[in-house]
CSV table of N, CA and C in Angstrom, one decimal:
chain,number,residue,atom,x,y,z
A,160,MET,N,68.9,105.7,125.7
A,160,MET,CA,68.3,106.1,124.5
A,160,MET,C,69.6,106.3,123.6
A,161,TYR,N,70.5,107.5,124.2
A,161,TYR,CA,71.6,107.6,123.4
A,161,TYR,C,71.5,108.2,122.1
A,162,GLY,N,70.6,109.1,121.8
A,162,GLY,CA,70.7,109.9,120.2
A,162,GLY,C,69.4,108.7,119.2
A,163,LEU,N,68.6,108.0,119.8
A,163,LEU,CA,67.7,107.4,118.9
A,163,LEU,C,66.9,108.2,118.2
A,164,LEU,N,66.9,109.8,118.8
A,164,LEU,CA,66.2,110.9,118.2
A,164,LEU,C,66.6,110.8,116.7
A,165,GLY,N,67.8,111.1,116.3
A,165,GLY,CA,68.2,111.2,115.4
A,165,GLY,C,68.3,110.2,114.3
A,166,CYS,N,69.0,109.1,114.6
A,166,CYS,CA,69.6,108.1,114.0
A,166,CYS,C,68.6,106.9,113.7
A,167,SER,N,68.5,106.1,112.8
A,167,SER,CA,67.6,105.2,112.7
A,167,SER,C,68.2,104.1,111.4
A,168,GLY,N,67.6,103.1,111.3
A,168,GLY,CA,67.8,102.1,110.2
A,168,GLY,C,68.7,101.1,111.0
A,169,TRP,N,68.6,100.0,110.1
A,169,TRP,CA,69.8,98.9,110.5
A,169,TRP,C,71.2,99.1,110.4
A,170,PRO,N,72.0,98.7,111.6
A,170,PRO,CA,73.1,98.3,111.3
A,170,PRO,C,73.9,97.7,110.1
A,171,ASP,N,74.4,98.1,109.6
A,171,ASP,CA,75.2,97.4,108.3
A,171,ASP,C,76.7,97.7,108.1
A,172,GLY,N,77.5,97.1,108.8
A,172,GLY,CA,78.8,97.4,109.0
A,172,GLY,C,79.2,98.5,110.2
A,173,LYS,N,80.7,98.7,110.1
A,173,LYS,CA,81.2,99.3,110.9
A,173,LYS,C,81.8,100.4,110.5
A,174,VAL,N,82.0,101.7,111.2
A,174,VAL,CA,82.7,102.9,110.9
A,174,VAL,C,83.7,102.9,112.0
A,175,SER,N,84.8,103.6,111.1
A,175,SER,CA,86.0,104.2,112.3
A,175,SER,C,85.7,105.6,112.4
A,176,VAL,N,86.1,105.8,113.7
A,176,VAL,CA,85.9,107.2,114.4
A,176,VAL,C,87.0,107.8,115.2
A,177,THR,N,87.7,108.8,115.0
A,177,THR,CA,88.8,109.4,115.9
A,177,THR,C,88.5,110.3,116.4
A,178,PHE,N,88.2,110.4,117.8
A,178,PHE,CA,88.0,111.5,118.7
A,178,PHE,C,89.4,111.9,119.1
A,179,VAL,N,89.4,113.4,119.1
A,179,VAL,CA,90.3,114.1,119.6
A,179,VAL,C,90.0,114.6,120.8
A,180,SER,N,90.4,114.6,122.0
A,180,SER,CA,89.9,114.6,123.2
A,180,SER,C,90.5,116.1,123.7
A,181,ARG,N,89.9,116.8,124.9
A,181,ARG,CA,90.0,117.9,125.2
A,181,ARG,C,92.1,118.1,125.5
A,182,ASP,N,92.6,117.1,125.5
A,182,ASP,CA,93.8,117.3,126.0
A,182,ASP,C,94.9,116.9,124.6
A,183,GLY,N,94.1,116.7,123.5
A,183,GLY,CA,94.9,116.3,122.3
A,183,GLY,C,95.0,114.7,122.1
A,184,GLU,N,94.6,113.9,123.1
A,184,GLU,CA,94.7,112.7,123.0
A,184,GLU,C,93.7,112.0,121.9
A,185,ARG,N,94.1,111.1,120.7
A,185,ARG,CA,93.6,110.8,119.7
A,185,ARG,C,92.7,109.4,119.9
A,186,LEU,N,91.4,109.3,120.1
A,186,LEU,CA,91.0,108.0,120.4
A,186,LEU,C,90.2,107.5,119.1
A,187,LYS,N,91.0,106.5,118.7
A,187,LYS,CA,90.5,105.3,117.5
A,187,LYS,C,89.4,104.5,118.1
A,188,VAL,N,88.3,104.5,117.5
A,188,VAL,CA,87.2,103.4,118.1
A,188,VAL,C,86.4,103.4,116.6
A,189,THR,N,85.4,102.2,117.0
A,189,THR,CA,84.5,101.8,115.7
A,189,THR,C,83.1,102.0,116.5
A,190,GLY,N,82.4,102.2,115.4
A,190,GLY,CA,80.7,102.3,115.7
A,190,GLY,C,80.1,101.3,114.5
A,191,LEU,N,78.9,101.2,114.7
A,191,LEU,CA,78.0,100.5,113.8
A,191,LEU,C,77.6,101.9,112.7
A,192,VAL,N,77.2,101.6,111.5
A,192,VAL,CA,76.5,102.3,110.8
A,192,VAL,C,75.0,102.4,111.4
A,193,GLY,N,74.6,103.6,111.5
A,193,GLY,CA,73.3,103.9,112.1
A,193,GLY,C,73.3,104.2,113.7
A,194,ASP,N,74.4,104.1,114.1
A,194,ASP,CA,75.2,104.7,115.7
A,194,ASP,C,75.0,106.1,115.4
A,195,SER,N,74.6,106.9,116.7
A,195,SER,CA,75.1,108.1,116.9
A,195,SER,C,76.4,108.2,117.2
A,196,LEU,N,76.9,109.4,117.3
A,196,LEU,CA,78.2,109.6,117.9
A,196,LEU,C,78.0,109.6,119.4
A,197,LEU,N,77.1,110.2,120.0
A,197,LEU,CA,77.0,109.8,121.3
A,197,LEU,C,77.1,108.1,121.7
A,198,LYS,N,76.1,107.3,120.9
A,198,LYS,CA,75.9,105.9,121.2
A,198,LYS,C,77.6,105.3,121.3
A,199,VAL,N,78.6,105.7,120.1
A,199,VAL,CA,79.7,105.6,120.0
A,199,VAL,C,80.4,105.5,121.2
A,200,VAL,N,80.4,107.0,122.0
A,200,VAL,CA,81.3,107.4,123.2
A,200,VAL,C,80.7,106.1,124.1
A,201,VAL,N,79.5,106.0,124.5
A,201,VAL,CA,79.0,105.4,125.7
A,201,VAL,C,79.2,103.9,125.4
A,202,ASP,N,79.1,103.4,124.0
A,202,ASP,CA,79.6,102.1,124.0
A,202,ASP,C,80.6,101.4,123.8
A,203,GLN,N,81.6,102.7,123.6
A,203,GLN,CA,83.2,102.5,123.6
A,203,GLN,C,83.8,102.8,125.3
A,204,LYS,N,83.2,103.5,125.8
A,204,LYS,CA,83.2,103.8,127.2
A,204,LYS,C,84.4,105.2,127.3
A,205,LEU,N,84.4,105.7,126.5
A,205,LEU,CA,85.2,107.0,126.2
A,205,LEU,C,85.0,107.7,127.3
A,206,ASP,N,86.5,108.1,127.9
A,206,ASP,CA,86.0,109.1,129.5
A,206,ASP,C,86.2,110.3,129.1
A,207,ILE,N,85.1,111.1,128.7
A,207,ILE,CA,84.7,112.5,128.1
A,207,ILE,C,84.1,113.2,129.2
A,208,ASP,N,84.8,114.0,129.8
A,208,ASP,CA,83.6,114.5,131.2
A,208,ASP,C,82.6,115.1,130.9
A,209,GLY,N,81.5,114.9,131.3
A,209,GLY,CA,80.3,115.6,131.3
A,209,GLY,C,79.5,115.4,129.9
A,210,PHE,N,80.0,114.1,129.1
A,210,PHE,CA,79.4,114.2,127.4
A,210,PHE,C,78.3,113.2,127.6
A,211,GLY,N,77.2,113.9,127.0
A,211,GLY,CA,75.9,113.0,126.8
A,211,GLY,C,75.3,113.4,127.9
A,212,ALA,N,75.1,113.9,128.9
A,212,ALA,CA,74.2,113.8,130.2
A,212,ALA,C,72.9,113.8,129.9
A,213,CYS,N,72.4,114.2,128.8
A,213,CYS,CA,70.6,113.8,128.8
A,213,CYS,C,70.7,112.8,128.2
A,214,GLU,N,71.3,111.6,127.8
A,214,GLU,CA,71.2,110.5,127.2
A,214,GLU,C,70.5,110.6,125.5
A,215,GLY,N,71.1,111.7,125.0
A,215,GLY,CA,70.5,111.9,123.7
A,215,GLY,C,69.0,112.4,123.7
A,216,THR,N,68.6,113.1,124.5
A,216,THR,CA,67.1,113.2,124.4
A,216,THR,C,67.1,114.8,123.9
A,217,LEU,N,68.2,115.3,123.3
A,217,LEU,CA,68.1,116.7,122.8
A,217,LEU,C,67.8,117.5,123.5
A,218,ALA,N,68.1,117.7,125.0
A,218,ALA,CA,67.9,118.3,126.2
A,218,ALA,C,69.0,119.3,126.9
A,219,CYS,N,70.2,119.3,126.1
A,219,CYS,CA,71.3,119.7,126.6
A,219,CYS,C,72.4,119.9,125.3
A,220,SER,N,73.7,120.4,125.8
A,220,SER,CA,74.7,120.5,124.4
A,220,SER,C,76.1,119.8,124.7
A,221,THR,N,75.8,118.9,125.7
A,221,THR,CA,77.2,118.2,126.8
A,221,THR,C,78.0,117.3,125.5
A,222,CYS,N,76.9,116.7,124.4
A,222,CYS,CA,77.8,116.0,123.4
A,222,CYS,C,78.0,116.8,122.3
A,223,HIS,N,78.5,118.1,122.4
A,223,HIS,CA,78.7,119.0,121.4
A,223,HIS,C,80.2,118.8,120.8
A,224,LEU,N,80.1,118.3,119.4
A,224,LEU,CA,81.6,117.9,119.1
A,224,LEU,C,81.9,118.8,117.6
A,225,ILE,N,83.0,119.1,117.6
A,225,ILE,CA,83.5,120.0,116.2
A,225,ILE,C,83.9,119.0,115.1
A,226,LEU,N,83.3,119.1,114.2
A,226,LEU,CA,83.9,118.1,112.9
A,226,LEU,C,84.5,118.8,111.6
A,227,GLU,N,85.2,118.1,111.1
A,227,GLU,CA,85.6,118.3,110.0
A,227,GLU,C,85.3,118.9,108.8
A,228,ASP,N,85.2,120.1,108.3
A,228,ASP,CA,84.6,120.6,107.3
A,228,ASP,C,83.9,119.7,106.1
A,229,SER,N,84.6,118.9,105.7
A,229,SER,CA,84.3,117.8,104.7
A,229,SER,C,83.4,116.8,105.5
A,230,VAL,N,83.1,116.6,106.5
A,230,VAL,CA,82.3,115.5,107.4
A,230,VAL,C,81.1,116.6,107.6
A,231,TYR,N,81.2,117.6,108.3
A,231,TYR,CA,79.8,118.5,108.3
A,231,TYR,C,78.9,118.3,107.1
A,232,LYS,N,79.8,118.8,105.6
A,232,LYS,CA,79.1,118.9,104.6
A,232,LYS,C,77.8,117.6,104.3
A,233,GLN,N,78.8,116.6,104.4
A,233,GLN,CA,78.1,115.5,104.3
A,233,GLN,C,76.6,115.2,105.1
A,234,LEU,N,76.4,115.4,106.1
A,234,LEU,CA,75.7,115.4,107.2
A,234,LEU,C,74.3,116.0,106.5
A,235,ASP,N,73.0,115.4,107.0
A,235,ASP,CA,71.8,115.9,107.1
A,235,ASP,C,71.6,117.5,107.5
A,236,ILE,N,70.8,118.3,107.2
A,236,ILE,CA,70.5,119.9,107.7
A,236,ILE,C,70.0,119.5,109.2
A,237,ILE,N,70.6,120.6,110.0
A,237,ILE,CA,70.7,120.7,111.2
A,237,ILE,C,69.3,121.2,111.5
A,238,SER,N,68.5,120.6,112.4
A,238,SER,CA,67.3,121.0,113.4
A,238,SER,C,67.3,122.1,113.8
A,239,ASP,N,66.0,123.1,113.9
A,239,ASP,CA,65.9,124.2,114.6
A,239,ASP,C,66.5,123.6,116.0
A,240,GLU,N,66.1,122.3,116.6
A,240,GLU,CA,66.1,122.1,118.3
A,240,GLU,C,67.5,122.0,118.4
A,241,GLU,N,68.0,121.3,117.7
A,241,GLU,CA,69.8,121.2,117.4
A,241,GLU,C,70.5,122.5,117.5
A,242,MET,N,70.0,123.6,116.7
A,242,MET,CA,70.6,124.7,116.4
A,242,MET,C,70.4,125.6,117.5
A,243,ASP,N,69.2,125.8,118.3
A,243,ASP,CA,69.1,126.3,119.9
A,243,ASP,C,70.1,125.9,120.8
A,244,LEU,N,70.2,124.6,120.6
A,244,LEU,CA,71.0,124.2,122.0
A,244,LEU,C,72.4,124.1,121.5
A,245,LEU,N,72.8,124.2,120.1
A,245,LEU,CA,74.3,124.3,119.9
A,245,LEU,C,74.6,125.9,120.1
A,246,ASP,N,73.5,127.1,120.0
A,246,ASP,CA,73.5,128.3,120.4
A,246,ASP,C,74.5,128.4,121.9
A,247,LEU,N,74.1,127.6,122.8
A,247,LEU,CA,74.4,127.6,124.0
A,247,LEU,C,76.0,126.8,124.7
A,248,ALA,N,76.4,126.4,123.5
A,248,ALA,CA,77.5,125.3,123.6
A,248,ALA,C,78.6,126.0,123.8
A,249,PHE,N,79.6,125.4,124.6
A,249,PHE,CA,80.9,126.5,125.0
A,249,PHE,C,81.7,126.1,123.4
A,250,GLY,N,82.4,127.0,123.0
A,250,GLY,CA,83.7,126.6,121.8
A,250,GLY,C,82.7,126.7,120.5
A,251,LEU,N,81.5,127.0,120.4
A,251,LEU,CA,80.8,126.9,119.1
A,251,LEU,C,81.4,127.0,117.9
A,252,THR,N,81.6,126.5,116.8
A,252,THR,CA,82.1,126.9,115.5
A,252,THR,C,81.4,126.7,114.5
A,253,ASP,N,81.8,126.8,113.3
A,253,ASP,CA,80.9,126.8,112.1
A,253,ASP,C,80.3,125.1,111.6
A,254,THR,N,81.2,124.3,112.1
A,254,THR,CA,81.2,123.1,111.9
A,254,THR,C,80.9,121.9,113.3
A,255,SER,N,80.1,122.8,114.1
A,255,SER,CA,79.7,122.3,115.4
A,255,SER,C,78.5,121.5,115.0
A,256,ARG,N,78.3,120.5,115.5
A,256,ARG,CA,77.1,119.4,116.0
A,256,ARG,C,76.9,118.7,117.2
A,257,LEU,N,75.7,118.2,117.3
A,257,LEU,CA,75.5,117.5,118.7
A,257,LEU,C,75.8,115.9,118.2
A,258,GLY,N,76.6,115.4,119.1
A,258,GLY,CA,77.0,113.8,119.0
A,258,GLY,C,75.5,113.3,118.8
A,259,CYS,N,74.7,113.3,119.4
A,259,CYS,CA,73.4,112.8,119.6
A,259,CYS,C,72.5,112.8,118.5
A,260,GLN,N,73.0,113.6,117.5
A,260,GLN,CA,72.3,113.9,116.2
A,260,GLN,C,73.1,113.7,114.9
A,261,VAL,N,74.1,113.3,115.3
A,261,VAL,CA,75.3,112.8,114.0
A,261,VAL,C,75.1,111.4,113.8
A,262,CYS,N,74.6,110.6,112.9
A,262,CYS,CA,74.5,109.4,112.7
A,262,CYS,C,75.4,108.8,111.5
A,263,LEU,N,76.1,107.8,112.0
A,263,LEU,CA,77.3,107.1,110.8
A,263,LEU,C,76.6,106.5,109.8
A,264,SER,N,77.4,106.7,109.2
A,264,SER,CA,77.1,105.9,107.6
A,264,SER,C,78.4,105.6,107.2
A,265,LYS,N,78.2,104.6,106.0
A,265,LYS,CA,79.5,104.2,105.7
A,265,LYS,C,80.6,105.4,104.9
A,266,GLU,N,79.9,106.8,104.3
A,266,GLU,CA,80.6,107.7,103.7
A,266,GLU,C,81.6,107.9,104.8
A,267,LEU,N,80.8,108.2,106.2
A,267,LEU,CA,81.7,108.9,107.2
A,267,LEU,C,83.1,107.9,107.9
A,268,ASN,N,83.2,107.0,107.2
A,268,ASN,CA,84.3,106.3,107.9
A,268,ASN,C,85.6,106.8,107.7
A,269,GLY,N,86.2,106.7,109.0
A,269,GLY,CA,87.6,107.1,109.2
A,269,GLY,C,87.4,108.9,109.8
A,270,MET,N,86.3,109.2,110.1
A,270,MET,CA,86.4,110.6,110.2
A,270,MET,C,86.9,111.1,111.7
A,271,THR,N,87.1,112.2,111.6
A,271,THR,CA,87.9,112.4,113.1
A,271,THR,C,86.9,113.7,113.6
A,272,VAL,N,86.5,113.7,114.9
A,272,VAL,CA,85.7,114.7,115.5
A,272,VAL,C,86.7,115.2,116.8
A,273,ARG,N,86.5,116.6,116.8
A,273,ARG,CA,86.9,117.3,118.1
A,273,ARG,C,86.0,117.6,119.0
A,274,VAL,N,86.7,117.4,120.5
A,274,VAL,CA,85.7,117.5,121.8
A,274,VAL,C,86.2,119.0,122.0
A,275,PRO,N,85.3,119.6,122.1
A,275,PRO,CA,85.5,121.2,122.4
A,275,PRO,C,86.1,121.2,124.0
A,276,ASP,N,86.9,122.2,124.3
A,276,ASP,CA,87.8,122.4,125.4
A,276,ASP,C,86.7,122.4,126.7
A,277,GLY,N,85.6,123.0,126.6
A,277,GLY,CA,84.6,123.0,127.6
A,277,GLY,C,83.4,122.4,127.3
A,278,VAL,N,82.5,122.2,128.5
A,278,VAL,CA,81.1,121.9,128.1
A,278,VAL,C,80.1,123.0,129.1
A,279,ASN,N,78.8,123.3,128.3
A,279,ASN,CA,77.9,124.0,129.0
A,279,ASN,C,77.1,123.1,129.1
A,280,ASP,N,76.3,122.6,130.3
A,280,ASP,CA,75.0,122.1,130.4
A,280,ASP,C,73.9,122.8,130.4
A,281,ILE,N,72.8,123.0,129.2
A,281,ILE,CA,71.9,124.0,129.5
A,281,ILE,C,70.9,123.6,130.8
A,282,ARG,N,70.8,122.4,131.1
A,282,ARG,CA,70.1,121.9,132.4
A,282,ARG,C,70.6,122.7,133.6
A,283,GLN,N,72.0,122.6,133.7
A,283,GLN,CA,72.7,123.1,135.0
A,283,GLN,C,72.2,124.6,135.0
A,284,LEU,N,72.2,125.5,133.7
A,284,LEU,CA,72.1,126.7,133.5
A,284,LEU,C,70.7,127.2,133.9
A,285,ASP,N,69.6,126.4,133.6
A,285,ASP,CA,68.3,126.3,133.7
A,285,ASP,C,67.9,126.4,135.5
A,286,ASP,N,68.7,125.5,136.1
A,286,ASP,CA,68.5,125.3,137.6
A,286,ASP,C,69.3,126.5,138.4
A,287,GLN,N,70.4,127.0,137.7
A,287,GLN,CA,70.7,128.2,138.4
A,287,GLN,C,70.0,129.4,138.1
A,288,GLY,N,69.3,129.5,137.3
A,288,GLY,CA,68.6,130.7,136.9
A,288,GLY,C,67.1,130.7,137.8
A,289,SER,N,66.7,129.3,138.0
A,289,SER,CA,65.4,129.4,138.7
A,289,SER,C,66.0,129.8,140.2
A,290,SER,N,67.1,129.3,140.6
A,290,SER,CA,67.2,129.6,142.0
A,290,SER,C,67.4,130.9,142.5
A,291,SER,N,67.5,131.7,141.7
A,291,SER,CA,67.4,133.4,142.1
A,291,SER,C,66.6,133.9,142.4
């Protein structure tokens, strides 16, 4: 699935995205207009531990990314569901978004996104809470 809940439309060109990994490595890749950032990570086989565990079904916060302020301001308004999951994300910032909900557009070409230092998977937290 990889983020199909948030993105739609037909691919119309490529967009360059640079991911800054947890160790500071810069990974420059391309995705298609209309792809989610989660789909880009999966399609490009980027090694980001734990990223996208729910495959874009908006059921965890493992695809949490930190965006540049200028990029964040260009995106559609954040949904209540995404905000609820982001509240549980590790290293939340004012420009945090879930990669499964960020759709590439030509205007985002050249964007840089940062992977937070850690990851919280709400599904694992739920499992731990139910076992006590």
